[in-house]
Tab-separated table of C-alpha atoms in Angstrom:
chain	number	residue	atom	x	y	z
C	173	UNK	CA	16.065	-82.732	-58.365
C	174	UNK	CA	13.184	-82.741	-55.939
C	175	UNK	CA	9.949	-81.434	-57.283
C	176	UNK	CA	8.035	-79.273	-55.284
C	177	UNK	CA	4.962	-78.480	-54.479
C	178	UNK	CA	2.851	-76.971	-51.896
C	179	UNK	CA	2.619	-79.844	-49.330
C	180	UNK	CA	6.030	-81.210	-49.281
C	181	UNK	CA	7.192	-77.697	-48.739
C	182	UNK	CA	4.678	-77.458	-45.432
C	183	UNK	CA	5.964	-80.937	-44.616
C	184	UNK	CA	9.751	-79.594	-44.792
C	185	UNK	CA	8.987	-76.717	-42.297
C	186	UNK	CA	7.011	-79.029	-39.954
C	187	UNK	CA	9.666	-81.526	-39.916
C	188	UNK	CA	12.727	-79.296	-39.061
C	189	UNK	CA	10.428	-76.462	-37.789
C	190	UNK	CA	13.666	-75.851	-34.400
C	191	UNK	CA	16.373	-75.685	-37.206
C	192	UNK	CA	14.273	-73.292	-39.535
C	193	UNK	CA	13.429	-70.972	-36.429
C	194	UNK	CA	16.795	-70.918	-35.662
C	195	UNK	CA	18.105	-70.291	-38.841
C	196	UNK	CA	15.531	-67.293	-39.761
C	197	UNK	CA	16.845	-65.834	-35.981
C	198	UNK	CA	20.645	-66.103	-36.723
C	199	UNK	CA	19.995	-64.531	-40.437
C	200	UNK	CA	18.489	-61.688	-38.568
C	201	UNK	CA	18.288	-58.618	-39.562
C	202	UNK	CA	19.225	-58.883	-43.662
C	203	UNK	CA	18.571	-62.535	-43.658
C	204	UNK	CA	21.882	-63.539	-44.689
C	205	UNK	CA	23.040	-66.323	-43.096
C	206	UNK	CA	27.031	-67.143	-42.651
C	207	UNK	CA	28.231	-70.139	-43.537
C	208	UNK	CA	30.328	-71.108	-40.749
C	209	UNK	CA	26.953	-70.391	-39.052
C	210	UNK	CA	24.684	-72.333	-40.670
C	211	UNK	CA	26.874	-75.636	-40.915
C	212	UNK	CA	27.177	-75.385	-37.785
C	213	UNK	CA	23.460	-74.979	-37.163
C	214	UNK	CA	23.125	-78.087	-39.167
C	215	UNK	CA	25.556	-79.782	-37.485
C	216	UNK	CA	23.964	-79.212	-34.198
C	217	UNK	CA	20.808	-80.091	-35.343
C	218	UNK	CA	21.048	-83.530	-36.750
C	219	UNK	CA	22.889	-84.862	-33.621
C	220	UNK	CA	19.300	-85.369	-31.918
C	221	UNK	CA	17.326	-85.207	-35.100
C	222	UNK	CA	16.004	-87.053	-37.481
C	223	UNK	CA	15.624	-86.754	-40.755
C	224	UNK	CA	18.723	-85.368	-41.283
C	225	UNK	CA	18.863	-82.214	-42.827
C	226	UNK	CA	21.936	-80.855	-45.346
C	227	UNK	CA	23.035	-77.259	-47.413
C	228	UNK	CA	21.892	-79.286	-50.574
C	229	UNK	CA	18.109	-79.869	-49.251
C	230	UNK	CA	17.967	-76.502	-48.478
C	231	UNK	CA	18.927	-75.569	-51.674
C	232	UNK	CA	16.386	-78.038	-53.587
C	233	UNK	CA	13.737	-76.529	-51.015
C	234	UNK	CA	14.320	-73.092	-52.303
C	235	UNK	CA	14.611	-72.142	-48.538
C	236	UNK	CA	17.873	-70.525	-49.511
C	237	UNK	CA	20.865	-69.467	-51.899
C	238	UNK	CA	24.514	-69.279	-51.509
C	239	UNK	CA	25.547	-65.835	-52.563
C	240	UNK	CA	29.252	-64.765	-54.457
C	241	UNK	CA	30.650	-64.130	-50.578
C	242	UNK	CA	29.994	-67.604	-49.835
C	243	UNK	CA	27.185	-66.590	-47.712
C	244	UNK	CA	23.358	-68.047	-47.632
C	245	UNK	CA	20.768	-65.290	-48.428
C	246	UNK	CA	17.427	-66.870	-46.864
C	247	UNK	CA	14.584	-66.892	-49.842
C	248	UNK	CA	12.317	-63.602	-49.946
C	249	UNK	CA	8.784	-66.004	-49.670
C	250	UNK	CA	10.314	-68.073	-46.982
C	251	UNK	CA	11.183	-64.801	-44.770
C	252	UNK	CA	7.871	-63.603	-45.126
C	253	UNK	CA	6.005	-66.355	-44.236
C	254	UNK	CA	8.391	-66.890	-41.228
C	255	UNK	CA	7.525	-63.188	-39.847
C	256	UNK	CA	3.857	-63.876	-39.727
C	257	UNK	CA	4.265	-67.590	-38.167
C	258	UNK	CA	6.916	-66.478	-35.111
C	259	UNK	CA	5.383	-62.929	-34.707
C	260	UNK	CA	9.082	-61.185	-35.541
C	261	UNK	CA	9.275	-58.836	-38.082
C	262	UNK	CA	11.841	-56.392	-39.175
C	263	UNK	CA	11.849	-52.595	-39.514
C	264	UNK	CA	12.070	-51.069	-42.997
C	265	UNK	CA	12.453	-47.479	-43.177
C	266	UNK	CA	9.798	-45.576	-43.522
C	267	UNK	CA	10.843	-44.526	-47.005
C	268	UNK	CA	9.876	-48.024	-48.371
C	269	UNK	CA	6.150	-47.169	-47.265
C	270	UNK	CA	6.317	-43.857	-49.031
C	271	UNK	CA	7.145	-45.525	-52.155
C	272	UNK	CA	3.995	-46.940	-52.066
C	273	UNK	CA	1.757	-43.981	-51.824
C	274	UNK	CA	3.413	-42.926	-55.258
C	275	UNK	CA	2.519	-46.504	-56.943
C	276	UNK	CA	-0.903	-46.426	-55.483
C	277	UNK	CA	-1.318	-42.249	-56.943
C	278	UNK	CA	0.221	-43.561	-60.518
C	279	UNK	CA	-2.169	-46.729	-60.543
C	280	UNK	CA	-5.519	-44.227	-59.314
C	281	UNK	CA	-4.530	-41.599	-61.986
C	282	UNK	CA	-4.217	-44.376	-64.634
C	283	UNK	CA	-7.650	-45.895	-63.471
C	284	UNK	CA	-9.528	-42.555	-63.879
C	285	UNK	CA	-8.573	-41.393	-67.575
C	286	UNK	CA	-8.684	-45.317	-69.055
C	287	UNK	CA	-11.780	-46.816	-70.775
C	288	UNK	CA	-10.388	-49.981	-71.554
C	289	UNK	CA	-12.284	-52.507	-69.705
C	290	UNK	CA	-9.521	-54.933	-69.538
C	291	UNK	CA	-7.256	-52.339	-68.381
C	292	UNK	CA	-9.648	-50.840	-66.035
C	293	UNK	CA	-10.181	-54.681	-64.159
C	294	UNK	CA	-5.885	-55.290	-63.852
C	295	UNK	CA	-5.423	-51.812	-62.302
C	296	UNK	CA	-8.296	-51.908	-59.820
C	297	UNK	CA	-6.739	-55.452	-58.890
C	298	UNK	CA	-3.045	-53.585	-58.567
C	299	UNK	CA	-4.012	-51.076	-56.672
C	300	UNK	CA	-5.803	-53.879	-54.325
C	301	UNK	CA	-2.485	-55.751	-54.186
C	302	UNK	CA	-0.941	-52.663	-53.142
C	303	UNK	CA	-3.360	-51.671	-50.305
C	304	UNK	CA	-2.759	-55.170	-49.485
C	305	UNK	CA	0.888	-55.124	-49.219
C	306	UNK	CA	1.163	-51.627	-47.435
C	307	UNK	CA	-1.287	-52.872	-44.776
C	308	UNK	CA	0.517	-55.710	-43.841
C	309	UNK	CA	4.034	-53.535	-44.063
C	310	UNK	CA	2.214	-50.702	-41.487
C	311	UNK	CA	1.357	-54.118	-39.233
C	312	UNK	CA	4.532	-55.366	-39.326
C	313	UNK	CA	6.472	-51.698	-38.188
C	314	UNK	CA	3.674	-51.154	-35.555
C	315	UNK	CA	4.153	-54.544	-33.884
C	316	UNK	CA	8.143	-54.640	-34.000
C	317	UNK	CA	7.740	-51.158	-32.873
C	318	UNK	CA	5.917	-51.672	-29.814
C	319	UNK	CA	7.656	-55.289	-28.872
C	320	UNK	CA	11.312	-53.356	-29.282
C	321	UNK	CA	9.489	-49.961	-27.278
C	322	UNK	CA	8.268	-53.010	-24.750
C	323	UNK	CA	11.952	-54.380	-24.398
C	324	UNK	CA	13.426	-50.787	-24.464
C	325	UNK	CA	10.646	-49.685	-21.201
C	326	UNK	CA	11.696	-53.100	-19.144
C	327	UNK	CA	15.215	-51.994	-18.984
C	328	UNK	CA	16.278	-54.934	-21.320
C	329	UNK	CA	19.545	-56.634	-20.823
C	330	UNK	CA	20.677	-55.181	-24.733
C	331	UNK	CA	19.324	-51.698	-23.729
C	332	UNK	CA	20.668	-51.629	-19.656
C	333	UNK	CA	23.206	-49.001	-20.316
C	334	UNK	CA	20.956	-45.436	-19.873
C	335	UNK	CA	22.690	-43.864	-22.828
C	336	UNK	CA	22.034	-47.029	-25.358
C	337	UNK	CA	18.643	-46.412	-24.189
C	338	UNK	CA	18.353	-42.913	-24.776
C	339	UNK	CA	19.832	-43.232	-28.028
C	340	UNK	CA	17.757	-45.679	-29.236
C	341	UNK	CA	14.633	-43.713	-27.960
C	342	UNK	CA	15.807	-41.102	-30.231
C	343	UNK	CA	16.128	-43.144	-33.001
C	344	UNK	CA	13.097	-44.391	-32.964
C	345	UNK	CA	11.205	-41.366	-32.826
C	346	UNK	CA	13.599	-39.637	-35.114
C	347	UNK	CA	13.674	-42.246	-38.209
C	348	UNK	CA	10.449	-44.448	-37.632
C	349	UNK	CA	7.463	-42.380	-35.790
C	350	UNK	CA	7.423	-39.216	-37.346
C	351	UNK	CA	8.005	-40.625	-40.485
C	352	UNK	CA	5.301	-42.895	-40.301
C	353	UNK	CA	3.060	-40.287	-38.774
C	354	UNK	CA	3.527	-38.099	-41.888
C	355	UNK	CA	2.501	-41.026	-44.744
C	356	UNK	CA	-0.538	-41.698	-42.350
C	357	UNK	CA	-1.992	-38.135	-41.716
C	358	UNK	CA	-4.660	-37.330	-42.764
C	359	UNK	CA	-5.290	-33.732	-43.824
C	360	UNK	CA	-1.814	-33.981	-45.519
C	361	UNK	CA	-2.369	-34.317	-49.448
C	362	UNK	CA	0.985	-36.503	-50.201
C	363	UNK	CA	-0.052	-39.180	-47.607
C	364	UNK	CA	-1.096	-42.510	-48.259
C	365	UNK	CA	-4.653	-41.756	-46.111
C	366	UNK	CA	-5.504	-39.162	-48.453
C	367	UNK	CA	-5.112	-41.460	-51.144
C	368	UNK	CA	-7.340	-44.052	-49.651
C	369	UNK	CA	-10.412	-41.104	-49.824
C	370	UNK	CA	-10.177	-40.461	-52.719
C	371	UNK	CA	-10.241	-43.853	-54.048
C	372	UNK	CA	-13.059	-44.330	-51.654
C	373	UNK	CA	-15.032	-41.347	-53.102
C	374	UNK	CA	-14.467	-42.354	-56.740
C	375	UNK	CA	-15.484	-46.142	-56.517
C	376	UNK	CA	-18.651	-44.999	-54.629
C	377	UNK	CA	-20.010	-43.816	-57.710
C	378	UNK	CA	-18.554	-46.474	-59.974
C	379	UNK	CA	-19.617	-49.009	-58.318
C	380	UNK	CA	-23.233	-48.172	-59.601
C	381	UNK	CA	-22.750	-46.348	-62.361
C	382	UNK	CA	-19.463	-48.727	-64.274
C	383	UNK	CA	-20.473	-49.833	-67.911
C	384	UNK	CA	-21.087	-53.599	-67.582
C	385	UNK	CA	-21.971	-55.898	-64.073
C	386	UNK	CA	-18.332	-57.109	-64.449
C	387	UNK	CA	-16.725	-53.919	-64.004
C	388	UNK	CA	-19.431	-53.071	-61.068
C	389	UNK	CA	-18.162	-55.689	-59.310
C	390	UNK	CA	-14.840	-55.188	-59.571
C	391	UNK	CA	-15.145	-51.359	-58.356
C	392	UNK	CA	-17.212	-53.048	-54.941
C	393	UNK	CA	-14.264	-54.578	-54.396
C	394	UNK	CA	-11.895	-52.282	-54.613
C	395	UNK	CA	-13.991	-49.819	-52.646
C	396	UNK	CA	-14.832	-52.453	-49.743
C	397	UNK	CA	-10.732	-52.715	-49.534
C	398	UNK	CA	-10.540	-49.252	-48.759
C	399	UNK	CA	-13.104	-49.035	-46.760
C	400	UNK	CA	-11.231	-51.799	-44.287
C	401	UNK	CA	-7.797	-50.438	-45.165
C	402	UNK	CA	-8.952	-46.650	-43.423
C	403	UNK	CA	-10.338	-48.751	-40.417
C	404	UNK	CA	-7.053	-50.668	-40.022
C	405	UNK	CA	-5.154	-47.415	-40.439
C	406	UNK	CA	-7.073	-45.471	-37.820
C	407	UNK	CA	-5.899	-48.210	-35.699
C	408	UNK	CA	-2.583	-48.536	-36.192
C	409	UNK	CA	-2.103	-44.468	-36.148
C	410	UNK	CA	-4.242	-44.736	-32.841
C	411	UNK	CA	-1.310	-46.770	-31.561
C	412	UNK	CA	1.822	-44.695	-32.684
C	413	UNK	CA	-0.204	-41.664	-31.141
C	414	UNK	CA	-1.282	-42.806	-28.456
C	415	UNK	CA	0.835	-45.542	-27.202
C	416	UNK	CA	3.958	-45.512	-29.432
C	417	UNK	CA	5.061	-41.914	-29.120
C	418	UNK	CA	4.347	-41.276	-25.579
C	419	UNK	CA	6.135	-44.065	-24.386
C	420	UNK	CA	9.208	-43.291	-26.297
C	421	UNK	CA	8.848	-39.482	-25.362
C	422	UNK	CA	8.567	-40.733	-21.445
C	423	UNK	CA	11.675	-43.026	-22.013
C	424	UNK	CA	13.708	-40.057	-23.017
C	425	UNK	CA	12.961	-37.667	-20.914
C	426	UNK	CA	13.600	-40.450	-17.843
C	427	UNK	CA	17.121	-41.644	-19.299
C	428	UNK	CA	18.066	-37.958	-19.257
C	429	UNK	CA	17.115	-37.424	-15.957
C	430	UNK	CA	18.840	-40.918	-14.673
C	431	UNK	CA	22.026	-39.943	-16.896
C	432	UNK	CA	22.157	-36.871	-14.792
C	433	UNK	CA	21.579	-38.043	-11.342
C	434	UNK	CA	24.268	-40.684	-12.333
C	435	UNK	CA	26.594	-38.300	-13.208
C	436	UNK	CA	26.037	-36.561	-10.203
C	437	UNK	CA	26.623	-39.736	-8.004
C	438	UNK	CA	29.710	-40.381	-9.787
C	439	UNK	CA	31.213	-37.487	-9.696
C	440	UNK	CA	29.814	-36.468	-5.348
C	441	UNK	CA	33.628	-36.360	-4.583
C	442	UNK	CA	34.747	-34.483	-8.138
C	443	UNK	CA	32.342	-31.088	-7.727
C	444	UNK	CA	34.986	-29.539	-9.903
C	445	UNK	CA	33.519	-31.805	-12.760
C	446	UNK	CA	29.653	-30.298	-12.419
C	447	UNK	CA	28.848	-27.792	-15.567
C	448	UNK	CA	26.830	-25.686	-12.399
C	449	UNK	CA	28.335	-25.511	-8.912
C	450	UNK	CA	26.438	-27.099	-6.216
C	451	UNK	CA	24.736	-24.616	-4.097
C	452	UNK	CA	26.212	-24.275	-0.204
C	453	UNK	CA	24.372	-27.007	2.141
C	454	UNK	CA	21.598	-26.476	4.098
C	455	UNK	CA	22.096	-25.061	7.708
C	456	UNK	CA	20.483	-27.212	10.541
C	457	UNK	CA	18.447	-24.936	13.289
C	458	UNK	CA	15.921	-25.970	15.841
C	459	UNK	CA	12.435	-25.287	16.323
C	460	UNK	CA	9.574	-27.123	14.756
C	461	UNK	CA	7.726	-26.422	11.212
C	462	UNK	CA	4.393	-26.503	12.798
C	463	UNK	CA	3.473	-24.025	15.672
C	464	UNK	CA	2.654	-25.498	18.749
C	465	UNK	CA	-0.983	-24.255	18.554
C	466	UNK	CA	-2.088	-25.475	15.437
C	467	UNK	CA	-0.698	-28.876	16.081
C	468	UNK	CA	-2.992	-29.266	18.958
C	469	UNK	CA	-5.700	-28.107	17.279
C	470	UNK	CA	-5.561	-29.998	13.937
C	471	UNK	CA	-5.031	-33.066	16.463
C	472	UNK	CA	-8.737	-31.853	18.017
C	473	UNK	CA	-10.101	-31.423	14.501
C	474	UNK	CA	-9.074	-35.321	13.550
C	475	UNK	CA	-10.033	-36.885	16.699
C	476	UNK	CA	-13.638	-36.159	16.448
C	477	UNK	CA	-13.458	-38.619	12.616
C	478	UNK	CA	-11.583	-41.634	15.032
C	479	UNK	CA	-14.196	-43.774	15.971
C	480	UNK	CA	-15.179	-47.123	15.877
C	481	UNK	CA	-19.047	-48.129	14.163
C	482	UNK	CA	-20.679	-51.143	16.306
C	483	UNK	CA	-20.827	-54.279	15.041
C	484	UNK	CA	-24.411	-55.816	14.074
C	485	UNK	CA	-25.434	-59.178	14.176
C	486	UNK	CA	-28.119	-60.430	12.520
C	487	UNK	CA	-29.552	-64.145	13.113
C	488	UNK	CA	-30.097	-66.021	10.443
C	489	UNK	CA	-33.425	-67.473	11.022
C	490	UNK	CA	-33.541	-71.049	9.005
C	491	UNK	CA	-36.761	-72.106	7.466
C	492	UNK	CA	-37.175	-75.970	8.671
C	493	UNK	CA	-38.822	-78.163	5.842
C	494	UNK	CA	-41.603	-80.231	5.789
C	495	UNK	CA	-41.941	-83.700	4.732
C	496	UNK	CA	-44.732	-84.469	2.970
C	497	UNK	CA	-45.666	-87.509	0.705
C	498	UNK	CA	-44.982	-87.195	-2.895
C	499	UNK	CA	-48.340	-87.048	-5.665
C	500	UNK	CA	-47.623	-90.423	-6.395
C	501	UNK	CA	-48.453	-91.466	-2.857
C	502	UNK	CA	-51.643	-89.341	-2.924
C	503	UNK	CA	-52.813	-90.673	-6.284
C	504	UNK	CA	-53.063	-94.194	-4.844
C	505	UNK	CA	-55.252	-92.586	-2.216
C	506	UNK	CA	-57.431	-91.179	-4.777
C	507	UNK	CA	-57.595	-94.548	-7.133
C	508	UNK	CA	-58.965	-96.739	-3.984
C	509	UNK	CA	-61.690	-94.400	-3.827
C	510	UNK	CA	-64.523	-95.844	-6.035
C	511	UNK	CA	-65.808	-92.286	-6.722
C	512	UNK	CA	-65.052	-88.956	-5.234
C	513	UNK	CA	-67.711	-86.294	-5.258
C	514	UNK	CA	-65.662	-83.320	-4.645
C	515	UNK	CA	-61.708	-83.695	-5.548
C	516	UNK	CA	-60.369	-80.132	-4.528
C	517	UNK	CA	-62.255	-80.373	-0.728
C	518	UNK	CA	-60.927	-84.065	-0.712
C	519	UNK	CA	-57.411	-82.767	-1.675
C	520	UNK	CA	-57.698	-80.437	1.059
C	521	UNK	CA	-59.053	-83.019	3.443
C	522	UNK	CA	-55.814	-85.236	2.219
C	523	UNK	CA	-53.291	-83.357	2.720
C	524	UNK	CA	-54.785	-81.929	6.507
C	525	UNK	CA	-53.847	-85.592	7.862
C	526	UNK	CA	-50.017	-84.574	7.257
C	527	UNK	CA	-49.669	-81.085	7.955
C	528	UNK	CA	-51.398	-78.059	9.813
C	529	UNK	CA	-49.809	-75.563	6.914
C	530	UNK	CA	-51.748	-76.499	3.854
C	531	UNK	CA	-50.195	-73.355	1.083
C	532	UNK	CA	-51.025	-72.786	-1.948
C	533	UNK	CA	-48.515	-74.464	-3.745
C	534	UNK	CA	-48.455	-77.658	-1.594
C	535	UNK	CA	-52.144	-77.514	-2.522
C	536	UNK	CA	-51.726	-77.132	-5.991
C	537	UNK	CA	-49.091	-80.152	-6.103
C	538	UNK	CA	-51.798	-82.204	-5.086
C	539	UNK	CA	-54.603	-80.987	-7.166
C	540	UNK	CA	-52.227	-81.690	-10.381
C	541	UNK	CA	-53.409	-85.426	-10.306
C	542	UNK	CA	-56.312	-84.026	-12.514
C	543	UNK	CA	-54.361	-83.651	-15.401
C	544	UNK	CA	-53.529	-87.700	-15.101
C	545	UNK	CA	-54.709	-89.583	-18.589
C	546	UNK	CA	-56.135	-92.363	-16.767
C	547	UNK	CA	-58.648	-89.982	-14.192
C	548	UNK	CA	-61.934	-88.665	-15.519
C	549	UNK	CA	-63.194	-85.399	-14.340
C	550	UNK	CA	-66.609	-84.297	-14.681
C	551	UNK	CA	-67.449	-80.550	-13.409
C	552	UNK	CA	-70.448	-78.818	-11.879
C	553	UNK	CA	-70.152	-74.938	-13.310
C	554	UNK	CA	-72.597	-74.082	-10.970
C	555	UNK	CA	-71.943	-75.656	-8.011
C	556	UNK	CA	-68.663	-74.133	-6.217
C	557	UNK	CA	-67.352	-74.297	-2.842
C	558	UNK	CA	-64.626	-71.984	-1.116
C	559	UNK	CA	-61.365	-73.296	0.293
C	560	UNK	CA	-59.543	-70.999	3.323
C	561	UNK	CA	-55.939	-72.077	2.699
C	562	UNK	CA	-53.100	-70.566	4.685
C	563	UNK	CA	-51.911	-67.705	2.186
C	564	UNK	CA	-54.701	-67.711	-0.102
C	565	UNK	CA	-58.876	-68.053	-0.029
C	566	UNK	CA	-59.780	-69.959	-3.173
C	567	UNK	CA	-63.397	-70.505	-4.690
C	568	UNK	CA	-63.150	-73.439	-6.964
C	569	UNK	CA	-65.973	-75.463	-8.752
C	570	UNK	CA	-67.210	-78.937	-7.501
C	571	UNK	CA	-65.605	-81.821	-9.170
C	572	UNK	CA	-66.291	-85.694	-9.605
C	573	UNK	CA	-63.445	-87.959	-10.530
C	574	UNK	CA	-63.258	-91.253	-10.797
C	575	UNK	CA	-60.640	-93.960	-12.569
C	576	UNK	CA	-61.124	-94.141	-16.648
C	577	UNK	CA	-62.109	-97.797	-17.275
C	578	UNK	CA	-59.637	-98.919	-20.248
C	579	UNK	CA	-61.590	-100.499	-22.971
């Protein structure tokens, strides 16, 4: 006997993850596998795999049991785990869902007239599981709703036949999305929505007001659940409005209308079969729908919008750039001066033996070598000269600099 446990469980679905797809697609819809099926499945599968997998692992793994008919009835925790991981879910009827808006009304109306604090703490966290449980059930219908909707709108090969479609259509909107619509709605007083208010309006208070911190807590977090679960319902009603019911309703009312223009085809050399007679044909006469006037004046009136705008050029004028030496080039300049007097005129004076177009930013590149640790700068406040640069005039204060002697 194998004993289980959480990880070798994993480790079983990772290792024969093809066969266990497989097997959850051919127990489809009631997950009841036969067992002609499923040997075979296993026999298939261990050709090219390995570890080998058997009916008596699958047993020990709990993935499934052999029922009375001989059968293999896939386990319920296995099934539901499978759903989420491949994204396939089945349709229950809506009636399942309904049930749970009467649990969820029996729990509340417990909740409100007990005073046992014990009691109070395992009904709040029932009525969580619940909201839980119905959430993920409303998921699971919308999505299988809108991937078999998706199928059904693509013409798929299961649904080619016009009348499959249109039956299925009407299935649909017969047995799944009014149903659903009525446990969602919200101003109706038996739905599961209006439930969720009132919840909501009765934890608000109880949150604050509950007898110990424990019991405050525990009403936060059953009123934070319903809080998300209305969001998440808004959502998925949004969809069966919106998206769901539409695109059944357009399905429809298009297979009808293809049904009949089929029938018609078929049936072109059979008019006796038509419920209404076809009407006599159409007689052919000449002359022209448009008079002869107004056709050459409408041709007038749309002449005068034919023309053709001129095509402008403009010449991209490129902006040639000059060289100059970099600051390190200009610095040695500066340090094989002894002493300079003035350092922004002799920055100025520098840079006029490569270029005509002293700017103010080529100037300022150059006047940076003041901030340079090993220069010393001493300034005459009161002493300032004016520099005439090509885009700017600048008045700037006498300086003396001279290389810092390192001690």
């Amino acid at each position: 006997m194998i004993k289980l446990s959480g990880k070798y469980i994993l480790k079983f679905l990772q290792n024969h993850y093809e066969f266990v797809q497989e097997a959850f697609n051919s127990s489809k819809p009631d997950f009841i596998i036969d067992n002609d099926i499923l040997e075979k499945l296993i026999e298939e599968y261990n050709i090219s795999n390995d570890p080998k997998i058997s009916i008596t692992k699958l047993i020990d793994v709990k993935f499934c049991r052999q029922l009375p008919t001989k059968d293999y009835k896939l386990d319920i925790h296995y099934t539901s785990f499978l759903q989420f991981i491949f994204d396939d879910f089945t349709l229950d009827l809506p009636q399942t869902l309904k049930d749970r808006y009467r649990t969820i009304f029996e729990l509340f109306t417990e909740l409100k007239t007990t005073n046992k604090p014990n009691k109070i703490i395992v009904l709040i966290q029932s009525i969580i599981t619940v909201i839980d449980v119905f959430l993920n059930d409303i998921h699971r219908q919308t999505q299988r709703l809108l991937s078999d909707t998706e199928s059904l709108k693509v013409n798929a090969d299961e649904y080619s036949d016009l009348s499959k479609r249109l039956e299925k259509a009407v299935f649909w909107i017969d047995e799944y999305i009014e149903p659903l619509n009525k446990i969602l709605e919200k101003g109706h007083p038996e739905s599961f929505y209006s439930a969720l208010v009132e919840i909501q309006k009765y934890t608000s208070e109880k949150q604050y007001v509950a007898d110990s911190f424990k019991l405050k807590r525990e009403y936060k977090k059953l009123y934070g659940s319903v809080i998300y679960a209305r969001a998440e319902l808004d959502h998925n009603l949004q969809k069966l409005t919106r998206e769901l019911r539409p695109l059944l309703d357009r399905i429809k009312n298009d297979s009808i209308i293809l049904s009949g223009f089929y029938h018609f085809v078929e049936n072109v050399d059979y008019p006796e079969n038509y419920i209404v007679p076809l009407p006599n044909p159409i007689k052919k006469t000449k002359g022209s729908a448009i008079f002869k006037e107004f056709h050459s004046e409408a041709e007038f009136f749309v002449d005068q919008f034919i023309y053709k705008t001129s095509d402008i050029y403009y010449e991209e004028q490129v902006e040639e750039q000059e060289w100059l030496p970099d600051s390190t080039y200009f610095k040695e300049q500066l340090l094989k001066e002894d002493k300079v007097e003035d350092f922004y005129l002799w920055c100025f004076d520098a840079l006029k033996k490569h270029t005509d177009e002293i700017t103010l930013s080529k100037y300022f590149s150059i006047t940076n070598l003041l901030l340079e640790e090993d220069l010393v700068a001493e300034y005459k406040e009161d002493d300032r000269i004016t520099i005439e640069l090509k885009d700017a005039s600048i008045k700037i204060p006498k300086v003396r600099v001279y290389e810092r002697v390192s001690k």
